[in-house]
Amino acid sequence: MKVTGQTWEYENKPVIIGTGTIVGPEEGEGPLAEDFDYVYDNIRINEKTWEKAERRLLEEAARKAAENAGITEDEVQFFVGGDLMNQIISSSFAARQMGVPYLGVFGACSTSMESLAVASMIVDSGGAKYVMAGTASHNCTVEKQFRYPTEYGSQKPPYAQYTITGAGCSVVSDQGDGPSITHATIGKVMDLGIKDPFNMGSAMAPAAADTITKHFKDTGRKASDYDLIVTGDLASVGLPIAKDLLKQNNVVMDGTIFDDCGLMIYDLTKQKFVNAGGSGCGCSAVVTYGHILKRMRKGELKRVLVVATGALLSPLSYQQGETIPCIAHAVALEMGG
Amino acid sequence: MSDSNQASQSSLSQMSSDEYKAIAKKHEPSRPVIRNCIRAFLVGGLICLIGQCIQEFFMSVFDMTTKEAASPTVAVLIIISVILTCFGVYDKIAQWAGAGSAVPVTGFANSMCSAALEHRSEGLVLGVGAKMFKLAGSVIVFGTVAAFIIGIIYALLGFGGRG
């Protein structure tokens, strides 16, 4: 593995040989519904508590990913996972069920790419043959932990984002069919003073812009080398801010499609309740593992850069008036490379 | 290319919070204050109108005085709010109505009921009992404090008391 600045270049090109994506009913009504492995028709995911529901999503996504990779869950040598719950209980409890060696990671909504970067590093360095990366989020667990009870009637501002209900897992291996992971750029924590916990897009945009800038600098690549660059999840407020920041930094974003997972998962004109768009650990995971990788396998996309962003706040920190530190990790995927 | 990137990096990390907020502000849709006020007025007024009808009902059917009818009226409004909360409707009304559904007694009932429902999973004692006042608690505390201060002002100025 070559290291340049903040970027790892995986020389052995680990491959994503299988993915599993499970989502809730609202994501099932969005434009990407067809791309997910399973859509639950109830937000309770047939469980008694929200926390159990989130865990079940992750367990089932993991099972599905192993199945699609053509291996059994026992063959997974390491599971790298995280989520938004305090003490990342969803991942740890899912790992208990899986019974495989486990590394818990936390990067808020950037966990999807953080776990994939770590899993790829393990495989690339010869540390294992099959490593699973995964994360999950549930709208109601997040509302309960970070905001208000789910049934509480408080009006959300138009720039608020909607945490998606879903889980995405991938199996990374040293060989096999599928898109390979070529680079990962590990982000720095950025904080430009946003305090409003509803205003995630504004808080996270600088982290995304910074990581994209570093990625191009470290790899010598430019935007037009990618067919698609997606952030996750800046939504309708953060994405234009990130575009502005990149322009201001003289980073040319021409010759590619620059989109956001939080905008792709919902139909913003029909699903008004999502306000600015989707968010949550699961969002960039299910959009990447479900939608983007499917398009790559079909040959519609060759090179993709996924820049997952995370807001590293806690309910305590914002109640104490602290600003919101944010991070973004970028992973470069390539088909047939 | 890499030179411009180098320059850009420092510009992003050296950007002040105020400079950034000015850029961010351009893309943040503001809350529709006038629309919210109109909706709050309509829904808040409607809830009060419903309350008035319930009160009139108690006064005419059960032959109660205005004062006697007050308590059962509030109880009925609370029950309606709790039922709407349990069916997952109240929060949807609130997204549309804003303060209109938050300020009346129904909003208070919703804050308690939603917290009780949410924390039922942590048991009756540590969940429902302890967390029910998570949101309503501060309303009670500061409502009582405000009433105390107003009461003292009233008494000191000499136009309150037992009259």
Short mmCIF file of C-alpha atoms in Angstrom, two decimals:
data_model
loop_
_atom_site.label_atom_id
_atom_site.label_comp_id
_atom_site.label_asym_id
_atom_site.label_seq_id
_atom_site.Cartn_x
_atom_site.Cartn_y
_atom_site.Cartn_z
CA MET A 1 0.00 0.00 0.00
CA LYS A 2 1.34 3.39 -1.01
CA VAL A 3 0.76 6.40 1.15
CA THR A 4 0.70 9.92 -0.27
CA GLY A 5 -0.37 12.68 2.07
CA GLN A 6 -3.75 11.57 3.43
CA THR A 7 -4.36 9.02 0.73
CA TRP A 8 -3.85 5.28 0.68
CA GLU A 9 -3.35 3.66 -2.67
CA TYR A 10 -4.28 -0.01 -2.52
CA GLU A 11 -1.75 -1.70 -4.74
CA ASN A 12 -3.38 -5.11 -4.65
CA LYS A 13 -6.73 -3.63 -5.70
CA PRO A 14 -9.14 -5.27 -3.25
CA VAL A 15 -12.49 -6.11 -4.81
CA ILE A 16 -16.04 -5.69 -3.54
CA ILE A 17 -17.35 -9.17 -4.31
CA GLY A 18 -20.78 -8.80 -2.78
CA THR A 19 -23.08 -6.27 -1.15
CA GLY A 20 -26.29 -6.34 0.84
CA THR A 21 -28.71 -3.46 1.22
CA ILE A 22 -31.90 -3.46 3.26
CA VAL A 23 -34.09 -0.36 3.61
CA GLY A 24 -37.29 0.86 5.21
CA PRO A 25 -40.60 1.82 3.58
CA GLU A 26 -39.80 5.48 2.87
CA GLU A 27 -36.61 4.61 1.00
CA GLY A 28 -38.67 1.98 -0.80
CA GLU A 29 -40.83 4.77 -2.19
CA GLY A 30 -37.80 6.66 -3.45
CA PRO A 31 -36.29 6.53 -6.93
CA LEU A 32 -33.66 3.89 -6.05
CA ALA A 33 -36.09 1.31 -4.62
CA GLU A 34 -35.30 -1.24 -7.34
CA ASP A 35 -31.61 -1.27 -6.44
CA PHE A 36 -32.01 -2.50 -2.87
CA ASP A 37 -31.99 -6.16 -1.90
CA TYR A 38 -34.99 -5.89 0.38
CA VAL A 39 -37.50 -3.18 1.28
CA TYR A 40 -39.40 -3.43 4.57
CA ASP A 41 -42.99 -2.27 4.40
CA ASN A 42 -43.05 -1.14 8.04
CA ILE A 43 -40.81 1.29 9.86
CA ARG A 44 -40.71 -1.03 12.88
CA ILE A 45 -38.88 -3.67 10.80
CA ASN A 46 -41.02 -6.25 12.65
CA GLU A 47 -39.22 -5.49 15.92
CA LYS A 48 -40.39 -4.16 19.28
CA THR A 49 -37.90 -1.32 19.70
CA TRP A 50 -36.29 1.12 17.28
CA GLU A 51 -32.84 -0.01 18.39
CA LYS A 52 -33.62 -3.66 17.65
CA ALA A 53 -35.00 -2.58 14.28
CA GLU A 54 -31.72 -0.88 13.36
CA ARG A 55 -29.70 -3.88 14.48
CA ARG A 56 -31.89 -6.23 12.47
CA LEU A 57 -31.36 -4.15 9.35
CA LEU A 58 -27.61 -4.48 9.79
CA GLU A 59 -27.75 -8.21 10.53
CA GLU A 60 -29.84 -8.87 7.46
CA ALA A 61 -27.69 -6.66 5.24
CA ALA A 62 -24.62 -8.57 6.44
CA ARG A 63 -26.27 -11.91 5.71
CA LYS A 64 -27.32 -10.70 2.28
CA ALA A 65 -23.83 -9.37 1.49
CA ALA A 66 -22.24 -12.72 2.38
CA GLU A 67 -24.85 -14.56 0.32
CA ASN A 68 -24.29 -12.29 -2.70
CA ALA A 69 -20.54 -12.72 -2.32
CA GLY A 70 -21.04 -16.47 -2.45
CA ILE A 71 -19.58 -17.14 0.98
CA THR A 72 -21.03 -18.09 4.34
CA GLU A 73 -21.03 -15.61 7.21
CA ASP A 74 -18.50 -17.84 9.00
CA GLU A 75 -16.03 -17.29 6.21
CA VAL A 76 -15.97 -13.55 6.91
CA GLN A 77 -12.69 -13.07 8.77
CA PHE A 78 -13.28 -9.56 10.10
CA PHE A 79 -16.30 -7.32 10.37
CA VAL A 80 -15.66 -3.56 10.40
CA GLY A 81 -18.76 -1.63 11.35
CA GLY A 82 -20.21 1.37 13.07
CA ASP A 83 -23.40 3.37 13.43
CA LEU A 84 -24.85 6.47 15.07
CA MET A 85 -26.07 4.96 18.31
CA ASN A 86 -24.27 5.69 21.58
CA GLN A 87 -21.46 3.16 21.99
CA ILE A 88 -22.24 1.92 18.42
CA ILE A 89 -24.59 -0.71 19.83
CA SER A 90 -26.18 -1.64 16.52
CA SER A 91 -22.88 -2.78 15.02
CA SER A 92 -21.53 -4.40 18.14
CA PHE A 93 -24.77 -6.30 18.77
CA ALA A 94 -24.94 -7.34 15.11
CA ALA A 95 -21.33 -8.54 15.41
CA ARG A 96 -22.37 -10.62 18.42
CA GLN A 97 -24.92 -12.34 16.20
CA MET A 98 -22.40 -12.85 13.38
CA GLY A 99 -19.78 -14.27 15.70
CA VAL A 100 -16.77 -13.06 13.71
CA PRO A 101 -13.81 -10.90 14.83
CA TYR A 102 -14.99 -7.31 14.91
CA LEU A 103 -13.58 -3.79 14.76
CA GLY A 104 -16.00 -1.04 15.74
CA VAL A 105 -15.49 2.30 14.03
CA PHE A 106 -17.26 5.62 14.41
CA GLY A 107 -17.36 8.37 11.85
CA ALA A 108 -21.04 9.31 12.15
CA CYS A 109 -22.46 9.28 8.60
CA SER A 110 -18.96 8.87 7.11
CA THR A 111 -18.79 5.41 8.74
CA SER A 112 -19.78 3.79 5.44
CA MET A 113 -16.55 4.82 3.72
CA GLU A 114 -14.43 4.73 6.88
CA SER A 115 -15.31 1.06 7.37
CA LEU A 116 -14.78 0.31 3.68
CA ALA A 117 -11.37 2.02 3.73
CA VAL A 118 -10.29 0.02 6.79
CA ALA A 119 -11.65 -3.24 5.38
CA SER A 120 -9.79 -2.62 2.12
CA MET A 121 -6.59 -1.90 4.01
CA ILE A 122 -6.84 -5.20 5.88
CA VAL A 123 -7.33 -7.10 2.64
CA ASP A 124 -4.70 -5.11 0.72
CA SER A 125 -2.08 -5.75 3.36
CA GLY A 126 -2.78 -9.47 3.25
CA GLY A 127 -4.47 -9.43 6.63
CA ALA A 128 -7.47 -11.40 5.44
CA LYS A 129 -9.21 -12.83 2.42
CA TYR A 130 -12.76 -11.78 3.26
CA VAL A 131 -13.55 -8.66 5.26
CA MET A 132 -17.00 -7.20 5.68
CA ALA A 133 -17.69 -3.48 6.05
CA GLY A 134 -21.10 -2.25 7.06
CA THR A 135 -23.24 0.34 8.72
CA ALA A 136 -26.87 1.11 9.44
CA SER A 137 -29.15 3.90 10.51
CA HIS A 138 -32.81 4.11 11.45
CA ASN A 139 -34.79 7.34 11.29
CA CYS A 140 -36.44 6.79 14.67
CA THR A 141 -33.36 5.74 16.66
CA VAL A 142 -31.59 8.88 15.52
CA GLU A 143 -34.57 11.15 16.18
CA LYS A 144 -34.88 9.61 19.64
CA GLN A 145 -31.19 9.97 20.50
CA PHE A 146 -30.29 13.29 18.88
CA ARG A 147 -33.56 15.22 18.71
CA TYR A 148 -37.05 14.63 20.09
CA PRO A 149 -39.34 11.64 20.55
CA THR A 150 -40.48 10.49 17.12
CA GLU A 151 -44.13 11.41 17.67
CA TYR A 152 -43.36 14.83 19.15
CA GLY A 153 -44.82 17.63 17.09
CA SER A 154 -41.99 20.02 16.40
CA GLN A 155 -41.66 21.77 13.10
CA LYS A 156 -38.44 21.06 11.21
CA PRO A 157 -36.74 23.85 9.27
CA PRO A 158 -36.53 23.54 5.46
CA TYR A 159 -32.77 22.91 5.64
CA ALA A 160 -33.17 19.88 7.97
CA GLN A 161 -32.30 16.43 6.64
CA TYR A 162 -34.10 13.14 7.14
CA THR A 163 -32.17 10.18 8.52
CA ILE A 164 -32.71 7.20 6.29
CA THR A 165 -33.78 3.79 7.53
CA GLY A 166 -31.45 1.25 6.01
CA ALA A 167 -28.30 -0.79 6.23
CA GLY A 168 -25.58 -1.53 3.72
CA CYS A 169 -22.79 -4.10 3.91
CA SER A 170 -20.07 -5.14 1.51
CA VAL A 171 -17.63 -8.03 1.36
CA VAL A 172 -14.12 -7.00 0.35
CA SER A 173 -11.80 -9.69 -0.97
CA ASP A 174 -8.36 -9.93 -2.55
CA GLN A 175 -9.79 -11.33 -5.74
CA GLY A 176 -13.06 -11.89 -7.51
CA ASP A 177 -15.53 -10.14 -9.74
CA GLY A 178 -16.66 -6.65 -9.02
CA PRO A 179 -15.51 -3.07 -8.68
CA SER A 180 -12.10 -2.70 -7.08
CA ILE A 181 -11.12 -0.18 -4.44
CA THR A 182 -8.13 1.81 -5.62
CA HIS A 183 -7.72 4.68 -3.15
CA ALA A 184 -9.00 6.00 0.13
CA THR A 185 -8.46 9.54 1.37
CA ILE A 186 -8.86 9.87 5.10
CA GLY A 187 -10.29 13.22 6.09
CA LYS A 188 -9.36 15.73 8.73
CA VAL A 189 -11.87 17.05 11.22
CA MET A 190 -13.17 20.41 10.00
CA ASP A 191 -15.24 22.86 12.00
CA LEU A 192 -16.19 26.23 10.60
CA GLY A 193 -18.47 27.19 13.43
CA ILE A 194 -21.93 25.89 12.53
CA LYS A 195 -23.91 25.22 15.72
CA ASP A 196 -27.41 24.34 14.57
CA PRO A 197 -27.79 20.52 14.69
CA PHE A 198 -30.54 20.75 12.04
CA ASN A 199 -28.11 22.41 9.65
CA MET A 200 -25.97 19.37 8.80
CA GLY A 201 -25.39 20.27 5.16
CA SER A 202 -23.71 23.57 6.05
CA ALA A 203 -21.73 21.96 8.85
CA MET A 204 -20.35 19.13 6.70
CA ALA A 205 -19.72 20.89 3.37
CA PRO A 206 -16.21 22.17 4.29
CA ALA A 207 -15.09 18.65 5.28
CA ALA A 208 -16.26 17.29 1.92
CA ALA A 209 -14.56 20.11 0.00
CA ASP A 210 -11.35 19.62 1.95
CA THR A 211 -11.20 15.85 1.42
CA ILE A 212 -11.97 16.16 -2.31
CA THR A 213 -9.21 18.78 -2.65
CA LYS A 214 -6.73 16.54 -0.82
CA HIS A 215 -7.74 13.51 -2.83
CA PHE A 216 -6.98 15.27 -6.11
CA LYS A 217 -3.70 16.61 -4.76
CA ASP A 218 -2.52 13.26 -3.38
CA THR A 219 -3.51 11.17 -6.39
CA GLY A 220 -2.79 13.70 -9.12
CA ARG A 221 -6.26 12.94 -10.44
CA LYS A 222 -8.80 15.52 -11.44
CA ALA A 223 -12.60 15.58 -11.40
CA SER A 224 -12.89 14.53 -15.04
CA ASP A 225 -11.10 11.25 -14.21
CA TYR A 226 -14.30 10.19 -12.47
CA ASP A 227 -17.63 9.40 -14.08
CA LEU A 228 -19.36 10.22 -10.84
CA ILE A 229 -18.36 11.96 -7.63
CA VAL A 230 -20.89 11.65 -4.85
CA THR A 231 -20.92 13.16 -1.41
CA GLY A 232 -22.96 11.60 1.34
CA ASP A 233 -24.90 13.37 2.69
CA LEU A 234 -24.80 17.09 2.09
CA ALA A 235 -28.30 17.27 0.59
CA SER A 236 -29.76 20.31 -1.14
CA VAL A 237 -28.12 22.84 1.17
CA GLY A 238 -24.64 21.39 1.59
CA LEU A 239 -23.93 20.31 -1.99
CA PRO A 240 -24.12 23.82 -3.49
CA ILE A 241 -21.99 25.10 -0.59
CA ALA A 242 -19.37 22.41 -1.28
CA LYS A 243 -19.45 23.39 -4.97
CA ASP A 244 -18.89 27.03 -3.98
CA LEU A 245 -15.99 26.14 -1.69
CA LEU A 246 -14.34 24.00 -4.36
CA LYS A 247 -14.70 26.75 -6.91
CA GLN A 248 -13.25 29.24 -4.47
CA ASN A 249 -10.32 26.83 -3.97
CA ASN A 250 -9.76 26.61 -7.73
CA VAL A 251 -10.69 22.93 -7.83
CA VAL A 252 -12.32 22.37 -11.20
CA MET A 253 -15.29 20.01 -10.96
CA ASP A 254 -16.06 19.96 -14.70
CA GLY A 255 -16.22 16.77 -16.74
CA THR A 256 -17.88 14.67 -14.06
CA ILE A 257 -21.26 14.33 -12.43
CA PHE A 258 -21.15 15.76 -8.93
CA ASP A 259 -24.09 14.53 -6.90
CA ASP A 260 -25.09 13.66 -3.37
CA CYS A 261 -26.43 10.41 -1.85
CA GLY A 262 -28.91 12.35 0.29
CA LEU A 263 -30.45 13.82 -2.86
CA MET A 264 -30.44 10.54 -4.78
CA ILE A 265 -32.26 8.32 -2.30
CA TYR A 266 -35.48 10.34 -2.07
CA ASP A 267 -37.68 12.11 -4.58
CA LEU A 268 -37.55 15.56 -3.00
CA THR A 269 -40.51 16.88 -4.94
CA LYS A 270 -42.82 14.04 -3.85
CA GLN A 271 -41.34 13.12 -0.46
CA LYS A 272 -41.62 16.57 1.08
CA PHE A 273 -41.13 15.35 4.64
CA VAL A 274 -37.41 14.80 3.97
CA ASN A 275 -36.93 18.57 3.61
CA ALA A 276 -33.37 19.05 2.27
CA GLY A 277 -32.74 15.32 1.64
CA GLY A 278 -31.51 12.15 3.29
CA SER A 279 -28.77 11.63 5.85
CA GLY A 280 -27.54 8.99 8.28
CA CYS A 281 -24.91 6.26 8.20
CA GLY A 282 -27.11 4.06 6.07
CA CYS A 283 -27.63 6.66 3.34
CA SER A 284 -24.26 6.67 1.60
CA ALA A 285 -23.96 2.94 2.36
CA VAL A 286 -27.16 1.86 0.61
CA VAL A 287 -26.76 4.34 -2.25
CA THR A 288 -23.17 3.20 -2.87
CA TYR A 289 -23.63 -0.53 -2.31
CA GLY A 290 -27.08 -0.70 -3.83
CA HIS A 291 -27.32 1.84 -6.60
CA ILE A 292 -23.78 2.93 -7.60
CA LEU A 293 -22.14 -0.51 -7.54
CA LYS A 294 -25.00 -1.94 -9.60
CA ARG A 295 -24.43 0.75 -12.20
CA MET A 296 -20.70 0.02 -12.15
CA ARG A 297 -21.28 -3.71 -12.66
CA LYS A 298 -23.56 -2.91 -15.58
CA GLY A 299 -20.73 -0.88 -17.09
CA GLU A 300 -22.55 2.45 -16.85
CA LEU A 301 -19.89 3.91 -14.59
CA LYS A 302 -16.20 3.12 -14.64
CA ARG A 303 -14.66 5.27 -11.95
CA VAL A 304 -16.52 6.66 -8.97
CA LEU A 305 -15.41 8.67 -5.96
CA VAL A 306 -17.61 8.38 -2.88
CA VAL A 307 -17.03 11.10 -0.29
CA ALA A 308 -18.98 10.19 2.84
CA THR A 309 -19.38 13.03 5.31
CA GLY A 310 -20.07 12.77 9.01
CA ALA A 311 -21.08 15.27 11.69
CA LEU A 312 -19.19 14.31 14.85
CA LEU A 313 -21.52 15.91 17.34
CA SER A 314 -23.32 14.40 20.31
CA PRO A 315 -26.59 15.50 21.91
CA LEU A 316 -24.54 16.73 24.87
CA SER A 317 -22.08 18.73 22.80
CA TYR A 318 -24.68 20.83 21.01
CA GLN A 319 -26.74 21.34 24.14
CA GLN A 320 -23.59 22.76 25.70
CA GLY A 321 -23.33 25.21 22.81
CA GLU A 322 -20.38 23.55 21.06
CA THR A 323 -19.95 23.89 17.31
CA ILE A 324 -20.21 20.81 15.07
CA PRO A 325 -16.93 19.15 14.02
CA CYS A 326 -17.24 17.24 10.75
CA ILE A 327 -15.24 14.76 8.72
CA ALA A 328 -15.28 13.28 5.23
CA HIS A 329 -13.62 10.13 3.93
CA ALA A 330 -13.29 9.46 0.23
CA VAL A 331 -13.03 6.04 -1.41
CA ALA A 332 -12.26 5.62 -5.10
CA LEU A 333 -13.89 2.69 -6.87
CA GLU A 334 -13.04 1.38 -10.29
CA MET A 335 -14.64 -1.21 -12.51
CA GLY A 336 -12.42 -3.50 -14.53
CA GLY A 337 -9.30 -1.75 -13.39
CA MET B 1 -2.97 21.98 -10.71
CA SER B 2 -1.27 20.90 -7.53
CA ASP B 3 -0.09 24.45 -6.90
CA SER B 4 -3.60 25.77 -6.99
CA ASN B 5 -4.67 22.94 -4.72
CA GLN B 6 -1.95 23.87 -2.28
CA ALA B 7 -3.18 27.44 -2.18
CA SER B 8 -6.77 26.33 -1.90
CA GLN B 9 -6.14 24.10 1.08
CA SER B 10 -4.78 26.87 3.14
CA SER B 11 -7.66 29.10 2.13
CA LEU B 12 -10.19 26.57 3.42
CA SER B 13 -8.49 25.94 6.73
CA GLN B 14 -7.79 29.65 7.20
CA MET B 15 -11.35 30.66 6.43
CA SER B 16 -12.95 32.30 9.44
CA SER B 17 -16.23 31.14 10.85
CA ASP B 18 -17.92 34.38 9.81
CA GLU B 19 -16.61 34.19 6.27
CA TYR B 20 -17.90 30.65 5.99
CA LYS B 21 -21.28 31.44 7.48
CA ALA B 22 -21.69 34.18 4.86
CA ILE B 23 -21.10 31.62 2.08
CA ALA B 24 -23.36 29.03 3.72
CA LYS B 25 -26.14 31.55 4.34
CA LYS B 26 -26.59 32.02 0.60
CA HIS B 27 -27.67 28.41 0.21
CA GLU B 28 -29.73 27.94 3.34
CA PRO B 29 -33.45 28.36 2.76
CA SER B 30 -34.85 30.49 5.55
CA ARG B 31 -37.84 29.48 7.60
CA PRO B 32 -41.04 30.78 5.96
CA VAL B 33 -41.92 33.03 8.89
CA ILE B 34 -45.02 34.73 7.48
CA ARG B 35 -46.49 31.44 6.22
CA ASN B 36 -45.72 29.85 9.60
CA CYS B 37 -47.45 32.71 11.42
CA ILE B 38 -50.57 32.42 9.28
CA ARG B 39 -50.73 28.65 9.72
CA ALA B 40 -50.08 28.92 13.45
CA PHE B 41 -52.87 31.48 13.74
CA LEU B 42 -55.30 29.28 11.80
CA VAL B 43 -54.52 25.98 13.53
CA GLY B 44 -54.11 27.50 17.00
CA GLY B 45 -57.41 29.30 16.53
CA LEU B 46 -59.09 26.15 15.26
CA ILE B 47 -57.96 24.15 18.30
CA CYS B 48 -59.32 26.89 20.56
CA LEU B 49 -62.57 26.94 18.60
CA ILE B 50 -62.92 23.18 19.06
CA GLY B 51 -62.25 23.69 22.77
CA GLN B 52 -64.94 26.33 22.91
CA CYS B 53 -67.44 23.99 21.24
CA ILE B 54 -66.62 21.23 23.73
CA GLN B 55 -67.10 23.68 26.60
CA GLU B 56 -70.45 24.85 25.21
CA PHE B 57 -71.45 21.20 24.89
CA PHE B 58 -70.73 20.54 28.58
CA MET B 59 -72.52 23.73 29.60
CA SER B 60 -75.65 23.03 27.63
CA VAL B 61 -75.91 19.22 27.94
CA PHE B 62 -74.66 18.77 31.53
CA ASP B 63 -75.86 22.10 32.78
CA MET B 64 -72.39 23.16 33.98
CA THR B 65 -71.17 26.69 34.67
CA THR B 66 -68.27 28.07 32.57
CA LYS B 67 -65.90 27.29 35.43
CA GLU B 68 -67.20 23.75 35.94
CA ALA B 69 -66.96 22.99 32.23
CA ALA B 70 -63.32 24.09 32.00
CA SER B 71 -61.72 20.95 33.42
CA PRO B 72 -63.64 18.35 31.40
CA THR B 73 -63.02 20.47 28.28
CA VAL B 74 -59.27 20.37 28.82
CA ALA B 75 -59.48 16.63 29.52
CA VAL B 76 -61.26 16.01 26.22
CA LEU B 77 -58.69 18.07 24.30
CA ILE B 78 -55.89 16.13 25.97
CA ILE B 79 -57.49 12.80 25.08
CA ILE B 80 -57.90 13.87 21.45
CA SER B 81 -54.25 14.98 21.33
CA VAL B 82 -53.03 11.74 22.91
CA ILE B 83 -55.06 9.65 20.46
CA LEU B 84 -53.68 11.63 17.51
CA THR B 85 -50.16 11.22 18.90
CA CYS B 86 -50.59 7.47 19.31
CA PHE B 87 -51.80 7.15 15.72
CA GLY B 88 -48.77 9.07 14.54
CA VAL B 89 -50.77 11.99 13.20
CA TYR B 90 -49.97 14.81 15.62
CA ASP B 91 -46.35 15.25 14.50
CA LYS B 92 -47.52 15.51 10.90
CA ILE B 93 -50.05 18.19 11.83
CA ALA B 94 -47.27 19.97 13.72
CA GLN B 95 -44.92 20.06 10.73
CA TRP B 96 -47.64 21.96 8.89
CA ALA B 97 -48.99 24.03 11.78
CA GLY B 98 -45.80 24.86 13.72
CA ALA B 99 -46.56 26.84 16.86
CA GLY B 100 -50.29 26.47 16.13
CA SER B 101 -50.28 22.92 17.43
CA ALA B 102 -47.44 23.36 19.93
CA VAL B 103 -48.79 26.18 22.08
CA PRO B 104 -52.30 24.98 23.07
CA VAL B 105 -52.82 22.32 25.75
CA THR B 106 -52.85 19.68 23.00
CA GLY B 107 -49.17 20.42 22.35
CA PHE B 108 -48.35 19.89 26.00
CA ALA B 109 -50.21 16.56 25.95
CA ASN B 110 -48.34 15.59 22.80
CA SER B 111 -44.96 16.34 24.39
CA MET B 112 -45.75 14.04 27.33
CA CYS B 113 -47.42 11.31 25.36
CA SER B 114 -44.71 11.17 22.68
CA ALA B 115 -41.96 10.93 25.29
CA ALA B 116 -43.85 8.22 27.19
CA LEU B 117 -44.39 6.20 24.02
CA GLU B 118 -40.81 6.62 22.89
CA HIS B 119 -39.27 5.51 26.16
CA ARG B 120 -41.68 2.66 26.90
CA SER B 121 -38.90 0.40 25.61
CA GLU B 122 -36.77 1.32 28.63
CA GLY B 123 -39.43 0.04 31.05
CA LEU B 124 -42.12 1.66 33.16
CA VAL B 125 -39.87 3.17 35.82
CA LEU B 126 -36.72 4.29 34.00
CA GLY B 127 -38.54 4.76 30.73
CA VAL B 128 -42.13 6.00 30.90
CA GLY B 129 -42.01 7.40 34.43
CA ALA B 130 -38.66 9.12 34.25
CA LYS B 131 -38.66 10.29 30.65
CA MET B 132 -42.27 11.40 30.31
CA PHE B 133 -41.40 14.91 31.49
CA LYS B 134 -38.32 15.16 29.30
CA LEU B 135 -39.90 17.97 27.27
CA ALA B 136 -42.84 18.96 29.46
CA GLY B 137 -40.64 19.29 32.54
CA SER B 138 -39.19 22.63 31.56
CA VAL B 139 -42.65 23.95 30.71
CA ILE B 140 -43.80 23.07 34.22
CA VAL B 141 -40.67 24.43 35.92
CA PHE B 142 -40.56 27.74 34.10
CA GLY B 143 -44.33 28.07 34.05
CA THR B 144 -44.36 27.76 37.84
CA VAL B 145 -41.44 30.17 38.26
CA ALA B 146 -43.09 32.70 35.95
CA ALA B 147 -46.40 32.36 37.84
CA PHE B 148 -44.56 32.89 41.13
CA ILE B 149 -42.88 36.08 39.92
CA ILE B 150 -46.06 37.46 38.39
CA GLY B 151 -47.89 36.59 41.61
CA ILE B 152 -45.41 38.57 43.69
CA ILE B 153 -45.62 41.57 41.36
CA TYR B 154 -49.38 41.36 41.56
CA ALA B 155 -49.37 41.26 45.36
CA LEU B 156 -46.81 44.07 45.71
CA LEU B 157 -48.68 46.40 43.42
CA GLY B 158 -51.72 45.81 45.55
CA PHE B 159 -54.21 44.73 42.94
CA GLY B 160 -54.01 41.02 43.60
CA GLY B 161 -54.54 38.82 46.59
CA ARG B 162 -57.69 37.27 47.87
CA GLY B 163 -60.06 39.87 46.47
#
